[in-house]
Amino acid sequence: MNVDLDCTGLLCPLPVIKLAKTLPTVAIGDTVTVLADDPAAATDIPAWCRMRSQELVTAAENQYVVRRTS
């Protein structure tokens, strides 16, 4: 199952905060697609995934797909 999280128009750190709150609501192995147009999201979301040991599946054109691994 994939959950879409629309964070367009939100500035740092809100996209990461919303991702952190949403990811535990999906099953392990499922994904969250984050739409974020804040330029900081390009750095923040991959860094958050590394720090939390979650898989960043894709990151392109203001869209980030994160797979829950634990």
Short mmCIF file of N, CA and C in Angstrom, two decimals:
data_model
loop_
_atom_site.label_atom_id
_atom_site.label_comp_id
_atom_site.label_asym_id
_atom_site.label_seq_id
_atom_site.Cartn_x
_atom_site.Cartn_y
_atom_site.Cartn_z
N MET A 1 0.83 -1.18 0.00
CA MET A 1 0.00 0.00 0.00
C MET A 1 0.88 1.24 0.00
N ASN A 2 0.47 2.25 -0.72
CA ASN A 2 1.18 3.52 -0.76
C ASN A 2 0.29 4.61 -0.20
N VAL A 3 0.88 5.47 0.60
CA VAL A 3 0.17 6.63 1.15
C VAL A 3 0.78 7.87 0.51
N ASP A 4 -0.06 8.78 0.02
CA ASP A 4 0.41 10.04 -0.55
C ASP A 4 0.32 11.12 0.52
N LEU A 5 1.40 11.89 0.62
CA LEU A 5 1.49 12.95 1.61
C LEU A 5 1.81 14.25 0.88
N ASP A 6 0.84 15.13 0.76
CA ASP A 6 1.02 16.38 0.03
C ASP A 6 1.53 17.46 0.97
N CYS A 7 2.80 17.81 0.79
CA CYS A 7 3.42 18.84 1.61
C CYS A 7 3.81 20.06 0.77
N THR A 8 3.18 20.19 -0.40
CA THR A 8 3.49 21.35 -1.24
C THR A 8 3.09 22.63 -0.50
N GLY A 9 3.97 23.61 -0.61
CA GLY A 9 3.73 24.89 0.05
C GLY A 9 4.22 24.94 1.48
N LEU A 10 4.61 23.80 2.05
CA LEU A 10 5.11 23.78 3.42
C LEU A 10 6.62 23.94 3.44
N LEU A 11 7.10 24.70 4.40
CA LEU A 11 8.53 24.95 4.50
C LEU A 11 9.16 24.07 5.58
N CYS A 12 10.47 23.92 5.49
CA CYS A 12 11.27 23.16 6.44
C CYS A 12 10.94 23.64 7.85
N PRO A 13 10.74 22.75 8.77
CA PRO A 13 10.90 21.31 8.75
C PRO A 13 9.59 20.53 8.57
N LEU A 14 8.52 21.20 8.17
CA LEU A 14 7.21 20.55 8.16
C LEU A 14 7.12 19.30 7.28
N PRO A 15 7.70 19.25 6.07
CA PRO A 15 7.60 18.00 5.31
C PRO A 15 8.20 16.79 6.04
N VAL A 16 9.32 16.99 6.70
CA VAL A 16 9.95 15.88 7.44
C VAL A 16 9.11 15.53 8.67
N ILE A 17 8.57 16.50 9.33
CA ILE A 17 7.73 16.23 10.50
C ILE A 17 6.50 15.43 10.09
N LYS A 18 5.87 15.82 9.00
CA LYS A 18 4.69 15.09 8.52
C LYS A 18 5.06 13.67 8.09
N LEU A 19 6.22 13.50 7.44
CA LEU A 19 6.69 12.16 7.07
C LEU A 19 6.92 11.32 8.32
N ALA A 20 7.55 11.90 9.33
CA ALA A 20 7.83 11.17 10.57
C ALA A 20 6.55 10.73 11.27
N LYS A 21 5.50 11.52 11.18
CA LYS A 21 4.23 11.16 11.81
C LYS A 21 3.45 10.15 10.98
N THR A 22 3.62 10.19 9.66
CA THR A 22 2.85 9.32 8.77
C THR A 22 3.46 7.94 8.62
N LEU A 23 4.78 7.84 8.55
CA LEU A 23 5.43 6.56 8.27
C LEU A 23 5.02 5.44 9.23
N PRO A 24 4.90 5.69 10.53
CA PRO A 24 4.48 4.60 11.42
C PRO A 24 3.06 4.10 11.18
N THR A 25 2.27 4.82 10.40
CA THR A 25 0.89 4.39 10.15
C THR A 25 0.79 3.40 9.00
N VAL A 26 1.89 3.20 8.25
CA VAL A 26 1.87 2.23 7.16
C VAL A 26 2.62 0.97 7.60
N ALA A 27 2.30 -0.13 6.96
CA ALA A 27 2.94 -1.41 7.30
C ALA A 27 4.39 -1.41 6.83
N ILE A 28 5.20 -2.20 7.50
CA ILE A 28 6.59 -2.39 7.07
C ILE A 28 6.57 -2.93 5.65
N GLY A 29 7.38 -2.31 4.79
CA GLY A 29 7.43 -2.68 3.38
C GLY A 29 6.58 -1.77 2.50
N ASP A 30 5.63 -1.06 3.09
CA ASP A 30 4.80 -0.12 2.34
C ASP A 30 5.53 1.21 2.18
N THR A 31 4.99 2.08 1.35
CA THR A 31 5.66 3.34 1.05
C THR A 31 4.80 4.55 1.33
N VAL A 32 5.48 5.66 1.51
CA VAL A 32 4.85 6.97 1.61
C VAL A 32 5.46 7.82 0.50
N THR A 33 4.62 8.41 -0.33
CA THR A 33 5.08 9.33 -1.36
C THR A 33 4.85 10.74 -0.87
N VAL A 34 5.95 11.48 -0.73
CA VAL A 34 5.89 12.85 -0.23
C VAL A 34 6.04 13.79 -1.41
N LEU A 35 5.08 14.69 -1.56
CA LEU A 35 5.19 15.78 -2.53
C LEU A 35 5.59 17.02 -1.76
N ALA A 36 6.78 17.56 -2.06
CA ALA A 36 7.28 18.71 -1.32
C ALA A 36 8.06 19.62 -2.26
N ASP A 37 7.65 20.87 -2.34
CA ASP A 37 8.33 21.81 -3.23
C ASP A 37 9.32 22.72 -2.50
N ASP A 38 9.48 22.54 -1.22
CA ASP A 38 10.49 23.30 -0.47
C ASP A 38 11.87 22.78 -0.88
N PRO A 39 12.78 23.65 -1.35
CA PRO A 39 14.10 23.18 -1.76
C PRO A 39 14.86 22.42 -0.67
N ALA A 40 14.60 22.74 0.58
CA ALA A 40 15.28 22.05 1.68
C ALA A 40 14.89 20.58 1.77
N ALA A 41 13.72 20.21 1.25
CA ALA A 41 13.28 18.81 1.30
C ALA A 41 14.24 17.89 0.55
N ALA A 42 14.90 18.41 -0.49
CA ALA A 42 15.84 17.61 -1.26
C ALA A 42 17.01 17.13 -0.41
N THR A 43 17.33 17.88 0.63
CA THR A 43 18.39 17.48 1.57
C THR A 43 17.80 16.81 2.80
N ASP A 44 16.73 17.38 3.31
CA ASP A 44 16.16 16.93 4.58
C ASP A 44 15.57 15.52 4.53
N ILE A 45 14.82 15.21 3.51
CA ILE A 45 14.16 13.90 3.46
C ILE A 45 15.17 12.77 3.31
N PRO A 46 16.15 12.85 2.38
CA PRO A 46 17.16 11.79 2.33
C PRO A 46 17.95 11.66 3.63
N ALA A 47 18.28 12.79 4.26
CA ALA A 47 19.02 12.74 5.53
C ALA A 47 18.17 12.08 6.61
N TRP A 48 16.90 12.40 6.67
CA TRP A 48 16.01 11.79 7.66
C TRP A 48 15.94 10.28 7.45
N CYS A 49 15.85 9.86 6.19
CA CYS A 49 15.79 8.43 5.89
C CYS A 49 17.06 7.72 6.37
N ARG A 50 18.21 8.33 6.13
CA ARG A 50 19.47 7.73 6.59
C ARG A 50 19.51 7.64 8.11
N MET A 51 19.12 8.71 8.79
CA MET A 51 19.18 8.74 10.26
C MET A 51 18.20 7.76 10.88
N ARG A 52 17.06 7.51 10.22
CA ARG A 52 16.02 6.63 10.75
C ARG A 52 16.05 5.24 10.14
N SER A 53 17.06 4.97 9.31
CA SER A 53 17.22 3.66 8.65
C SER A 53 15.98 3.27 7.86
N GLN A 54 15.44 4.23 7.12
CA GLN A 54 14.31 3.97 6.23
C GLN A 54 14.83 4.08 4.79
N GLU A 55 14.19 3.40 3.86
CA GLU A 55 14.68 3.36 2.49
C GLU A 55 14.08 4.48 1.65
N LEU A 56 14.96 5.29 1.07
CA LEU A 56 14.53 6.29 0.11
C LEU A 56 14.53 5.61 -1.26
N VAL A 57 13.35 5.31 -1.77
CA VAL A 57 13.22 4.56 -3.02
C VAL A 57 13.54 5.46 -4.20
N THR A 58 12.91 6.62 -4.27
CA THR A 58 13.19 7.59 -5.33
C THR A 58 13.08 9.01 -4.79
N ALA A 59 13.82 9.89 -5.44
CA ALA A 59 13.77 11.31 -5.11
C ALA A 59 13.94 12.06 -6.42
N ALA A 60 12.84 12.60 -6.96
CA ALA A 60 12.91 13.32 -8.23
C ALA A 60 11.74 14.28 -8.35
N GLU A 61 12.02 15.47 -8.87
CA GLU A 61 10.98 16.44 -9.20
C GLU A 61 9.97 16.67 -8.09
N ASN A 62 10.48 17.00 -6.90
CA ASN A 62 9.64 17.32 -5.75
C ASN A 62 8.81 16.15 -5.25
N GLN A 63 9.22 14.94 -5.59
CA GLN A 63 8.51 13.73 -5.13
C GLN A 63 9.51 12.76 -4.53
N TYR A 64 9.21 12.31 -3.33
CA TYR A 64 10.09 11.41 -2.59
C TYR A 64 9.28 10.19 -2.16
N VAL A 65 9.77 9.02 -2.51
CA VAL A 65 9.10 7.78 -2.12
C VAL A 65 9.96 7.12 -1.05
N VAL A 66 9.37 6.92 0.12
CA VAL A 66 10.06 6.34 1.27
C VAL A 66 9.40 5.03 1.64
N ARG A 67 10.21 3.96 1.73
CA ARG A 67 9.69 2.66 2.15
C ARG A 67 9.99 2.45 3.62
N ARG A 68 8.97 2.05 4.36
CA ARG A 68 9.16 1.75 5.79
C ARG A 68 9.88 0.42 5.92
N THR A 69 11.00 0.42 6.63
CA THR A 69 11.80 -0.79 6.80
C THR A 69 11.71 -1.36 8.21
N SER A 70 11.27 -0.54 9.15
CA SER A 70 11.15 -1.04 10.53
C SER A 70 10.13 -0.21 11.30
#
